[in-house]
């Protein structure tokens, strides 16, 4: 079957291995990517077929159909076999013979892992009597090739295993070269595929932004990283369309595993003190500045959104200890999505990115992330905005010590009610309200990025200056989230 369909999917591609590109058979099955490399076994210019299974090698001058154990119901019986062509590899067979050679059209090779082999109903030495009902018993070799090429996606082959033609077939193949194939080209070699690697796709990272040997990707390659952030394979197809199809299939397999992985994570974290449920998680690429240079590069990061925070990890966290140790943790309440969409243009087209700004005690911290598919961009963008609003509803208010008109006070921001300034309590005093204003009265706000915050309430209370005793950015960003949350609840936009 072709990539993108249900069940086992396979194709001939290339893998970057030991500094060179090598041909590889790629199978995608049950959430696992299986890579098998080819080994060519030559013996005096030809190879014997396996006496056990005629699907394992080509018919040539050293193989004997008479020695092949063919099931009784197959020998000399007309059979109809349906084959679904693959986008890469076609039917996965080679043929020999034709009227000009006084031979029937015979299957000379069946390529392991491709369409014909997956039927498990065709044999080397089968004569092709018809293709989709078109009689080939008197066809030339070229006519047979054309019939197979134009047969469409689903091909119905009428075949018959002819033991008696083997002696003539052997003589002809030793004298002539009239072999054509609807599978990969090869010269007198049998394709023996040895499994190189199995890559379980759960929690893997996939990207089509890959550079090999200093050459930028032209859209035909993609790279897979394991959950620990290590490169598992760089694969390349001959055509952009095939590469895109396989990229989407592998990406979909990874995406389908994420909800189950998230449930497993939440089960692990359920008994952890202060546990916060993980709502969204997965791999992103973050733009970072390389140490000791001004060069910017993209680095894979594992990101997660909880009830209150956005967490970033170098590798996929698997244990409670891992989850407790992100290299960055930012409160969603003080984080703002400032961009989401395509940016730039290169050989791969516009990149899909989103950026965040977070108010911290050290100022504003910015992050630029890249995703691979539009659906991911939508998922993360919505999750960040909705996550911040959810955090506002969950936390409801923040308090901070401020100085106002030389008086030590406490400023409260409430997600629904707005601003409240109270005099700081002493041992002998009770808390007293100095002023309060709803969000609707706020005309503008500004800060000096150091310690001062100005709130302009217009004709009512005018402009109020507050000394926050530190960087005002966390309060400013929380204020924006509360405003955004309230306007969203009211069905308005900022």
Short mmCIF file of C-alpha atoms in Angstrom, two decimals:
data_model
loop_
_atom_site.label_atom_id
_atom_site.label_comp_id
_atom_site.label_asym_id
_atom_site.label_seq_id
_atom_site.Cartn_x
_atom_site.Cartn_y
_atom_site.Cartn_z
CA UNK A 1 0.00 0.00 0.00
CA UNK A 2 1.09 3.55 -0.52
CA UNK A 3 1.98 5.86 2.29
CA UNK A 4 -1.06 7.57 3.72
CA UNK A 5 -3.32 4.54 3.42
CA UNK A 6 -4.31 2.26 6.24
CA UNK A 7 -2.19 -0.76 7.21
CA UNK A 8 1.43 -1.43 6.31
CA UNK A 9 3.03 1.25 4.14
CA UNK A 10 6.38 0.81 2.41
CA UNK A 11 8.61 2.46 -0.15
CA UNK A 12 12.16 2.57 -1.40
CA UNK A 13 13.91 5.69 -0.08
CA UNK A 14 17.41 6.75 0.95
CA UNK A 15 18.87 7.07 4.44
CA UNK A 16 21.87 9.21 5.34
CA UNK A 17 24.12 6.66 7.02
CA UNK A 18 27.84 6.90 7.83
CA UNK A 19 28.20 10.05 5.76
CA UNK A 20 26.61 8.71 2.57
CA UNK A 21 23.13 8.14 1.17
CA UNK A 22 22.12 4.46 1.09
CA UNK A 23 19.05 2.89 -0.43
CA UNK A 24 16.63 1.71 2.23
CA UNK A 25 13.27 0.00 2.38
CA UNK A 26 10.97 1.99 4.67
CA UNK A 27 7.93 0.41 6.31
CA UNK A 28 5.43 2.23 8.49
CA UNK A 29 3.43 -0.17 10.61
CA UNK A 30 1.52 0.23 13.88
CA UNK A 31 3.28 3.42 14.93
CA UNK A 32 6.75 2.08 14.16
CA UNK A 33 9.07 3.06 11.32
CA UNK A 34 11.18 0.13 10.13
CA UNK A 35 14.29 0.73 8.03
CA UNK A 36 15.85 -2.15 6.13
CA UNK A 37 19.04 -1.81 4.10
CA UNK A 38 19.79 -3.67 0.92
CA UNK A 39 22.60 -6.12 0.44
CA UNK A 40 23.41 -7.33 -3.09
CA UNK A 41 24.74 -10.89 -3.34
CA UNK A 42 26.51 -11.60 -6.67
CA UNK A 43 27.74 -15.02 -7.79
CA UNK A 44 29.49 -15.17 -11.21
CA UNK A 45 27.29 -12.35 -12.41
CA UNK A 46 24.04 -13.97 -11.29
CA UNK A 47 22.26 -15.23 -8.20
CA UNK A 48 20.36 -18.43 -7.44
CA UNK A 49 16.80 -18.10 -6.24
CA UNK A 50 15.85 -19.61 -2.92
CA UNK A 51 14.52 -23.17 -3.33
CA UNK A 52 12.01 -22.42 -0.59
CA UNK A 53 10.35 -19.24 -1.87
CA UNK A 54 10.47 -18.04 -5.48
CA UNK A 55 9.58 -14.54 -4.24
CA UNK A 56 13.07 -14.17 -2.76
CA UNK A 57 15.13 -13.77 -5.94
CA UNK A 58 15.05 -13.41 -9.74
CA UNK A 59 14.72 -16.19 -12.28
CA UNK A 60 18.01 -16.37 -14.15
CA UNK A 61 20.45 -18.83 -15.65
CA UNK A 62 21.33 -20.47 -12.34
CA UNK A 63 17.85 -20.81 -10.85
CA UNK A 64 15.56 -23.72 -11.53
CA UNK A 65 11.83 -23.31 -11.38
CA UNK A 66 11.55 -27.08 -11.25
CA UNK A 67 13.38 -27.06 -7.92
CA UNK A 68 11.03 -24.46 -6.40
CA UNK A 69 8.40 -25.81 -4.09
CA UNK A 70 5.22 -24.23 -5.40
CA UNK A 71 1.93 -25.02 -3.63
CA UNK A 72 -0.14 -27.64 -5.42
CA UNK A 73 -3.06 -25.26 -5.91
CA UNK A 74 -0.75 -22.80 -7.69
CA UNK A 75 1.04 -24.97 -10.26
CA UNK A 76 -0.61 -24.78 -13.72
CA UNK A 77 -3.72 -23.09 -12.31
CA UNK A 78 -5.06 -19.80 -13.63
CA UNK A 79 -5.28 -17.30 -10.77
CA UNK A 80 -6.49 -13.71 -10.45
CA UNK A 81 -4.44 -11.52 -8.10
CA UNK A 82 -5.30 -7.91 -7.24
CA UNK A 83 -2.36 -5.60 -6.54
CA UNK A 84 -2.50 -1.99 -5.32
CA UNK A 85 0.30 0.01 -6.92
CA UNK A 86 2.58 2.02 -4.64
CA UNK A 87 3.46 5.60 -5.43
CA UNK A 88 7.10 4.57 -5.13
CA UNK A 89 8.01 1.18 -6.56
CA UNK A 90 4.84 0.66 -8.61
CA UNK A 91 3.81 -3.00 -8.70
CA UNK A 92 7.22 -4.05 -7.41
CA UNK A 93 7.91 -6.61 -10.17
CA UNK A 94 10.16 -7.07 -13.19
CA UNK A 95 9.10 -8.97 -16.30
CA UNK A 96 10.85 -10.88 -19.10
CA UNK A 97 9.67 -12.46 -22.33
CA UNK A 98 7.32 -11.46 -25.09
CA UNK A 99 6.12 -12.57 -28.53
CA UNK A 100 9.35 -11.47 -30.22
CA UNK A 101 11.25 -13.90 -28.00
CA UNK A 102 8.71 -16.69 -28.43
CA UNK A 103 8.08 -16.53 -24.68
CA UNK A 104 5.10 -15.63 -22.52
CA UNK A 105 5.31 -12.55 -20.31
CA UNK A 106 6.92 -13.89 -17.13
CA UNK A 107 7.46 -12.35 -13.71
CA UNK A 108 11.24 -12.46 -13.27
CA UNK A 109 11.57 -10.54 -10.02
CA UNK A 110 9.39 -9.65 -7.06
CA UNK A 111 10.77 -6.93 -4.82
CA UNK A 112 10.47 -7.65 -1.12
CA UNK A 113 8.33 -5.20 0.83
CA UNK A 114 6.64 -3.73 -2.24
CA UNK A 115 3.13 -4.15 -3.63
CA UNK A 116 3.38 -7.54 -5.37
CA UNK A 117 5.24 -9.13 -2.47
CA UNK A 118 2.63 -7.92 -0.02
CA UNK A 119 -0.07 -9.91 -1.82
CA UNK A 120 1.80 -13.14 -1.02
CA UNK A 121 -0.02 -14.56 -4.05
CA UNK A 122 2.48 -14.03 -6.88
CA UNK A 123 5.52 -16.09 -7.76
CA UNK A 124 8.54 -15.62 -9.95
CA UNK A 125 7.84 -17.77 -12.97
CA UNK A 126 4.19 -16.72 -13.09
CA UNK A 127 3.09 -16.00 -16.66
CA UNK A 128 0.96 -12.86 -16.90
CA UNK A 129 -1.98 -13.82 -19.10
CA UNK A 130 -3.95 -10.60 -18.74
CA UNK A 131 -3.87 -7.17 -17.08
CA UNK A 132 -7.26 -5.80 -16.04
CA UNK A 133 -8.82 -8.17 -18.57
CA UNK A 134 -6.49 -7.15 -21.43
CA UNK A 135 -5.12 -10.33 -23.02
CA UNK A 136 -1.31 -10.49 -22.97
CA UNK A 137 -0.84 -14.07 -24.15
CA UNK A 138 0.34 -12.85 -27.57
CA UNK A 139 1.81 -9.52 -26.44
CA UNK A 140 5.27 -8.22 -27.17
CA UNK A 141 7.48 -7.21 -24.30
CA UNK A 142 6.83 -3.50 -24.91
CA UNK A 143 3.08 -4.06 -25.14
CA UNK A 144 3.16 -5.81 -21.76
CA UNK A 145 5.19 -3.01 -20.20
CA UNK A 146 2.72 -0.41 -21.48
CA UNK A 147 -0.25 -2.43 -20.26
CA UNK A 148 1.23 -2.59 -16.75
CA UNK A 149 2.07 1.12 -16.73
CA UNK A 150 -1.40 2.30 -17.77
CA UNK A 151 -3.25 -0.21 -15.60
CA UNK A 152 -4.10 2.34 -12.91
CA UNK A 153 -3.82 2.19 -9.13
CA UNK A 154 -5.60 -1.15 -8.63
CA UNK A 155 -4.32 -3.83 -11.00
CA UNK A 156 -5.94 -7.19 -11.64
CA UNK A 157 -3.38 -9.72 -12.86
CA UNK A 158 -4.45 -13.00 -14.43
CA UNK A 159 -1.48 -15.33 -13.95
CA UNK A 160 -0.47 -18.95 -14.31
CA UNK A 161 2.66 -20.62 -13.00
CA UNK A 162 4.25 -22.42 -16.02
CA UNK A 163 6.85 -24.93 -14.99
CA UNK A 164 7.33 -26.19 -18.54
CA UNK A 165 8.69 -22.87 -19.90
CA UNK A 166 11.67 -22.81 -17.58
CA UNK A 167 14.26 -24.43 -19.93
CA UNK A 168 13.43 -21.97 -22.72
CA UNK A 169 13.40 -19.10 -20.27
CA UNK A 170 16.88 -19.98 -19.03
CA UNK A 171 18.34 -20.13 -22.56
CA UNK A 172 16.76 -16.83 -23.52
CA UNK A 173 17.95 -14.96 -20.46
CA UNK A 174 21.49 -16.17 -21.02
CA UNK A 175 21.46 -14.78 -24.59
CA UNK A 176 19.34 -11.64 -24.43
CA UNK A 177 18.62 -8.72 -22.19
CA UNK A 178 14.99 -7.73 -22.40
CA UNK A 179 14.09 -7.26 -18.82
CA UNK A 180 11.82 -4.41 -17.78
CA UNK A 181 10.34 -3.66 -14.41
CA UNK A 182 7.65 -1.73 -12.66
CA UNK A 183 9.82 -1.77 -9.57
CA UNK A 184 13.32 -0.42 -8.74
CA UNK A 185 16.05 -1.06 -11.31
CA UNK A 186 18.77 -3.56 -10.50
CA UNK A 187 21.37 -5.56 -12.44
CA UNK A 188 21.60 -9.32 -11.82
CA UNK A 189 21.20 -8.95 -8.09
CA UNK A 190 18.62 -10.08 -5.60
CA UNK A 191 17.35 -7.56 -3.09
CA UNK A 192 18.02 -8.95 0.38
CA UNK A 193 16.65 -6.45 2.89
CA UNK A 194 18.29 -6.64 6.31
CA UNK A 195 16.56 -4.75 9.08
CA UNK A 196 18.71 -1.80 10.07
CA UNK A 197 16.57 -0.04 12.66
CA UNK A 198 13.13 0.08 14.25
CA UNK A 199 11.97 3.50 15.37
CA UNK A 200 8.91 3.57 17.67
CA UNK A 201 7.34 6.91 16.76
CA UNK A 202 5.70 7.63 20.11
CA UNK A 203 6.96 11.00 21.39
CA UNK A 204 9.44 11.36 18.51
CA UNK A 205 10.21 14.68 16.83
CA UNK A 206 9.91 15.01 13.06
CA UNK A 207 11.15 17.90 10.95
CA UNK A 208 11.55 18.61 7.26
CA UNK A 209 13.98 21.42 8.04
CA UNK A 210 17.18 19.43 7.73
CA UNK A 211 20.61 20.27 6.34
CA UNK A 212 22.98 17.53 5.17
CA UNK A 213 26.63 18.20 4.30
CA UNK A 214 25.95 21.93 4.30
CA UNK A 215 23.31 21.67 1.58
CA UNK A 216 19.88 23.00 2.47
CA UNK A 217 16.96 20.63 2.13
CA UNK A 218 15.14 20.90 -1.18
CA UNK A 219 11.94 19.43 0.23
CA UNK A 220 12.82 15.79 -0.43
CA UNK A 221 14.26 14.93 3.00
CA UNK A 222 13.11 14.83 6.61
CA UNK A 223 14.68 13.92 9.94
CA UNK A 224 13.36 11.92 12.89
CA UNK A 225 14.56 12.44 16.46
CA UNK A 226 14.01 10.01 19.32
CA UNK A 227 12.33 11.20 22.56
CA UNK A 228 15.77 11.84 24.08
CA UNK A 229 16.49 14.37 21.33
CA UNK A 230 18.93 12.27 19.31
CA UNK A 231 18.75 11.98 15.54
CA UNK A 232 17.33 8.58 14.58
CA UNK A 233 17.34 8.89 10.79
CA UNK A 234 17.48 11.32 7.89
CA UNK A 235 15.38 10.01 5.00
CA UNK A 236 15.19 11.25 1.43
CA UNK A 237 12.79 10.51 -1.41
CA UNK A 238 13.38 11.04 -5.11
CA UNK A 239 10.37 13.31 -5.51
CA UNK A 240 8.98 16.14 -3.38
CA UNK A 241 5.46 14.72 -3.56
CA UNK A 242 6.59 11.35 -2.19
CA UNK A 243 8.63 13.02 0.55
CA UNK A 244 5.64 15.15 1.53
CA UNK A 245 3.35 12.13 1.58
CA UNK A 246 5.68 10.17 3.81
CA UNK A 247 6.36 13.14 6.07
CA UNK A 248 2.62 13.60 6.60
CA UNK A 249 2.11 9.88 7.28
CA UNK A 250 4.90 9.73 9.86
CA UNK A 251 3.79 13.01 11.43
CA UNK A 252 0.21 11.73 11.70
CA UNK A 253 1.43 8.55 13.39
CA UNK A 254 3.33 10.63 15.95
CA UNK A 255 0.36 12.95 16.50
CA UNK A 256 -2.02 10.04 17.07
CA UNK A 257 0.20 8.76 19.88
CA UNK A 258 0.23 12.06 21.78
CA UNK A 259 -3.18 11.82 23.52
CA UNK A 260 -2.29 8.38 24.89
CA UNK A 261 1.14 9.58 25.98
CA UNK A 262 -0.45 12.61 27.68
CA UNK A 263 -2.83 10.35 29.61
CA UNK A 264 0.13 8.25 30.74
CA UNK A 265 1.97 11.38 31.89
CA UNK A 266 -1.01 12.64 33.89
CA UNK A 267 -1.37 9.22 35.51
CA UNK A 268 2.29 9.35 36.54
CA UNK A 269 1.95 12.89 37.91
CA UNK A 270 -1.41 12.31 39.63
CA UNK A 271 0.10 11.56 43.05
CA UNK A 272 2.72 14.27 42.87
CA UNK A 273 2.20 17.12 45.39
CA UNK A 274 0.95 20.25 43.66
CA UNK A 275 0.29 18.30 40.48
CA UNK A 276 -1.05 20.31 37.58
CA UNK A 277 -2.61 18.46 34.69
CA UNK A 278 -0.79 18.52 31.34
CA UNK A 279 -3.19 19.67 28.62
CA UNK A 280 -0.98 20.02 25.54
CA UNK A 281 2.50 18.66 24.90
CA UNK A 282 4.81 17.89 22.02
CA UNK A 283 7.96 18.85 20.17
CA UNK A 284 8.64 22.32 18.79
CA UNK A 285 11.71 24.01 17.36
CA UNK A 286 12.92 27.12 19.19
CA UNK A 287 15.16 29.75 17.65
CA UNK A 288 18.21 30.21 19.86
CA UNK A 289 21.42 32.19 19.64
CA UNK A 290 24.49 30.00 19.50
CA UNK A 291 27.05 30.49 22.30
CA UNK A 292 29.91 32.88 21.52
CA UNK A 293 28.29 34.05 18.26
CA UNK A 294 25.38 35.99 16.87
CA UNK A 295 24.26 33.08 14.71
CA UNK A 296 20.66 31.94 15.18
CA UNK A 297 19.72 28.28 14.89
CA UNK A 298 16.64 26.15 15.50
CA UNK A 299 16.80 23.76 18.44
CA UNK A 300 14.28 20.96 19.15
CA UNK A 301 12.47 21.53 22.46
CA UNK A 302 9.76 19.54 24.19
CA UNK A 303 6.98 21.86 25.38
CA UNK A 304 4.02 21.31 27.68
CA UNK A 305 1.12 23.45 28.87
CA UNK A 306 -0.35 22.79 32.30
CA UNK A 307 -3.17 24.57 34.13
CA UNK A 308 -0.90 27.49 34.96
CA UNK A 309 2.46 27.18 33.21
CA UNK A 310 4.31 26.65 29.96
CA UNK A 311 7.25 24.27 30.45
CA UNK A 312 10.23 23.67 28.15
CA UNK A 313 12.58 20.65 28.22
CA UNK A 314 15.64 19.60 26.24
CA UNK A 315 14.32 16.03 26.01
CA UNK A 316 11.00 14.32 26.59
CA UNK A 317 10.38 14.11 30.36
CA UNK A 318 9.43 10.58 31.33
CA UNK A 319 9.53 10.50 35.14
CA UNK A 320 8.20 12.73 37.92
CA UNK A 321 11.75 13.95 38.47
CA UNK A 322 12.07 14.86 34.79
CA UNK A 323 8.79 16.76 34.80
CA UNK A 324 9.87 18.67 37.90
CA UNK A 325 12.99 19.97 36.13
CA UNK A 326 12.13 22.06 33.06
CA UNK A 327 14.88 24.36 31.87
CA UNK A 328 12.25 27.08 31.50
CA UNK A 329 8.96 27.53 33.34
CA UNK A 330 6.78 30.56 32.66
CA UNK A 331 3.36 31.36 34.15
CA UNK A 332 0.68 31.45 31.47
CA UNK A 333 -0.88 34.36 33.33
CA UNK A 334 2.15 36.52 32.45
CA UNK A 335 2.67 35.10 28.94
CA UNK A 336 1.26 36.60 25.77
CA UNK A 337 1.00 35.19 22.26
CA UNK A 338 2.20 38.00 19.99
CA UNK A 339 2.52 36.30 16.61
CA UNK A 340 1.17 33.21 14.88
CA UNK A 341 1.50 32.48 11.18
CA UNK A 342 3.89 32.03 8.24
CA UNK A 343 7.16 33.97 8.28
CA UNK A 344 10.06 34.30 5.88
CA UNK A 345 10.60 32.34 2.71
CA UNK A 346 13.18 29.74 1.69
CA UNK A 347 13.43 26.62 -0.43
CA UNK A 348 10.89 25.00 1.87
CA UNK A 349 8.46 27.91 1.61
CA UNK A 350 7.30 30.11 4.48
CA UNK A 351 8.02 28.81 7.97
CA UNK A 352 5.14 28.32 10.39
CA UNK A 353 6.02 30.11 13.60
CA UNK A 354 4.52 31.61 16.73
CA UNK A 355 6.16 33.82 19.32
CA UNK A 356 5.53 34.55 22.98
CA UNK A 357 6.47 37.35 25.36
CA UNK A 358 6.57 36.81 29.11
CA UNK A 359 6.85 39.47 31.78
CA UNK A 360 9.55 38.49 34.29
CA UNK A 361 11.43 40.20 37.11
CA UNK A 362 14.29 40.70 34.66
CA UNK A 363 12.14 42.25 31.96
CA UNK A 364 10.40 40.80 28.93
CA UNK A 365 11.51 37.36 27.76
CA UNK A 366 10.75 36.46 24.14
CA UNK A 367 10.61 33.05 22.45
CA UNK A 368 10.12 32.17 18.79
CA UNK A 369 8.88 28.66 18.01
CA UNK A 370 8.47 26.80 14.73
CA UNK A 371 6.06 23.98 13.90
CA UNK A 372 5.87 21.68 10.90
CA UNK A 373 2.19 21.69 9.94
CA UNK A 374 -0.63 24.28 10.00
CA UNK A 375 -2.70 22.16 12.37
CA UNK A 376 0.10 22.30 14.95
CA UNK A 377 0.23 26.07 14.64
CA UNK A 378 -3.49 26.30 15.30
CA UNK A 379 -3.30 23.89 18.24
CA UNK A 380 -0.48 25.69 20.05
CA UNK A 381 -1.79 29.19 19.34
CA UNK A 382 -5.25 28.42 20.66
CA UNK A 383 -3.83 26.50 23.61
CA UNK A 384 -1.68 29.45 24.69
CA UNK A 385 -4.50 31.99 24.49
CA UNK A 386 -7.10 29.73 26.08
CA UNK A 387 -4.56 28.50 28.63
CA UNK A 388 -3.85 32.06 29.77
CA UNK A 389 -7.58 32.77 30.09
CA UNK A 390 -8.07 29.53 32.01
CA UNK A 391 -5.21 30.47 34.34
CA UNK A 392 -6.88 33.85 34.95
CA UNK A 393 -10.12 32.14 35.96
CA UNK A 394 -8.19 29.71 38.15
CA UNK A 395 -5.99 32.27 39.94
CA UNK A 396 -8.51 35.15 39.90
CA UNK A 397 -6.28 37.79 41.53
CA UNK A 398 -2.73 38.84 42.28
CA UNK A 399 -1.35 41.09 45.00
CA UNK A 400 1.88 43.06 45.16
CA UNK A 401 3.47 45.58 47.52
CA UNK A 402 3.71 49.11 46.09
CA UNK A 403 4.46 52.64 47.16
CA UNK A 404 1.86 55.28 46.25
CA UNK A 405 2.30 58.95 47.14
CA UNK A 406 4.94 57.91 49.66
CA UNK A 407 2.57 55.45 51.36
CA UNK A 408 3.30 51.71 51.55
CA UNK A 409 0.31 49.98 50.00
CA UNK A 410 -0.92 46.77 48.43
CA UNK A 411 -2.19 46.66 44.85
CA UNK A 412 -4.70 43.96 43.98
CA UNK A 413 -5.62 43.04 40.41
CA UNK A 414 -8.81 41.00 40.21
CA UNK A 415 -9.73 39.25 36.96
CA UNK A 416 -13.33 40.50 37.18
CA UNK A 417 -13.43 43.55 39.48
CA UNK A 418 -10.33 45.44 38.38
CA UNK A 419 -7.96 47.50 40.60
CA UNK A 420 -7.91 47.86 44.38
CA UNK A 421 -5.32 49.85 46.32
CA UNK A 422 -5.24 49.40 50.10
CA UNK A 423 -3.00 50.83 52.80
CA UNK A 424 -0.61 48.25 54.18
CA UNK A 425 -1.74 46.94 57.54
CA UNK A 426 0.26 47.57 60.70
CA UNK A 427 -0.09 45.97 64.09
CA UNK A 428 -2.42 48.75 65.19
CA UNK A 429 -4.23 49.51 61.92
CA UNK A 430 -6.80 47.72 59.87
CA UNK A 431 -6.61 47.61 56.11
CA UNK A 432 -8.23 50.65 54.48
CA UNK A 433 -9.18 51.13 50.84
CA UNK A 434 -7.45 54.11 49.20
CA UNK A 435 -9.08 53.76 45.78
CA UNK A 436 -10.56 51.21 43.40
CA UNK A 437 -11.44 51.23 39.71
CA UNK A 438 -12.96 48.73 37.31
CA UNK A 439 -11.12 47.87 34.09
CA UNK A 440 -13.63 49.89 32.10
CA UNK A 441 -12.22 53.13 33.54
CA UNK A 442 -8.63 52.42 32.53
CA UNK A 443 -7.68 54.76 29.67
CA UNK A 444 -4.03 53.71 29.33
CA UNK A 445 -1.10 52.20 31.17
CA UNK A 446 2.66 52.56 30.83
CA UNK A 447 5.85 51.71 32.70
CA UNK A 448 9.55 52.54 32.77
CA UNK A 449 10.62 48.85 32.62
CA UNK A 450 12.47 49.42 35.90
CA UNK A 451 10.02 49.92 38.80
CA UNK A 452 7.32 52.50 38.00
CA UNK A 453 3.82 51.79 36.66
CA UNK A 454 1.38 54.50 35.54
CA UNK A 455 -2.37 53.87 35.34
CA UNK A 456 -4.54 56.57 33.74
CA UNK A 457 -8.20 56.48 34.84
CA UNK A 458 -9.19 59.67 33.05
CA UNK A 459 -11.44 62.22 34.72
CA UNK A 460 -12.19 60.04 37.75
CA UNK A 461 -8.87 59.52 39.49
CA UNK A 462 -6.50 60.78 36.80
CA UNK A 463 -3.07 59.18 36.41
CA UNK A 464 -1.78 57.15 39.33
CA UNK A 465 1.94 56.43 39.75
CA UNK A 466 2.88 53.22 41.54
CA UNK A 467 6.37 52.18 42.61
CA UNK A 468 6.48 48.37 42.40
CA UNK A 469 9.96 48.08 44.01
CA UNK A 470 11.12 46.03 41.01
CA UNK A 471 10.48 45.41 37.35
CA UNK A 472 6.81 46.11 36.62
CA UNK A 473 6.61 43.77 33.60
CA UNK A 474 5.05 40.76 35.43
CA UNK A 475 2.19 42.97 36.68
CA UNK A 476 1.78 44.60 33.26
CA UNK A 477 1.48 41.23 31.53
CA UNK A 478 -0.97 39.89 34.13
CA UNK A 479 -3.03 43.04 33.64
CA UNK A 480 -3.13 42.37 29.89
CA UNK A 481 -4.22 38.75 30.46
CA UNK A 482 -7.00 39.80 32.85
CA UNK A 483 -8.21 42.37 30.29
CA UNK A 484 -8.04 39.84 27.46
CA UNK A 485 -9.85 37.26 29.55
CA UNK A 486 -12.65 39.66 30.45
CA UNK A 487 -13.18 40.92 26.90
CA UNK A 488 -13.22 37.32 25.71
CA UNK A 489 -15.93 36.45 28.24
CA UNK A 490 -17.92 39.45 27.06
CA UNK A 491 -17.50 38.45 23.42
CA UNK A 492 -15.35 41.49 22.65
CA UNK A 493 -11.85 41.86 21.20
CA UNK A 494 -8.97 44.00 22.39
#
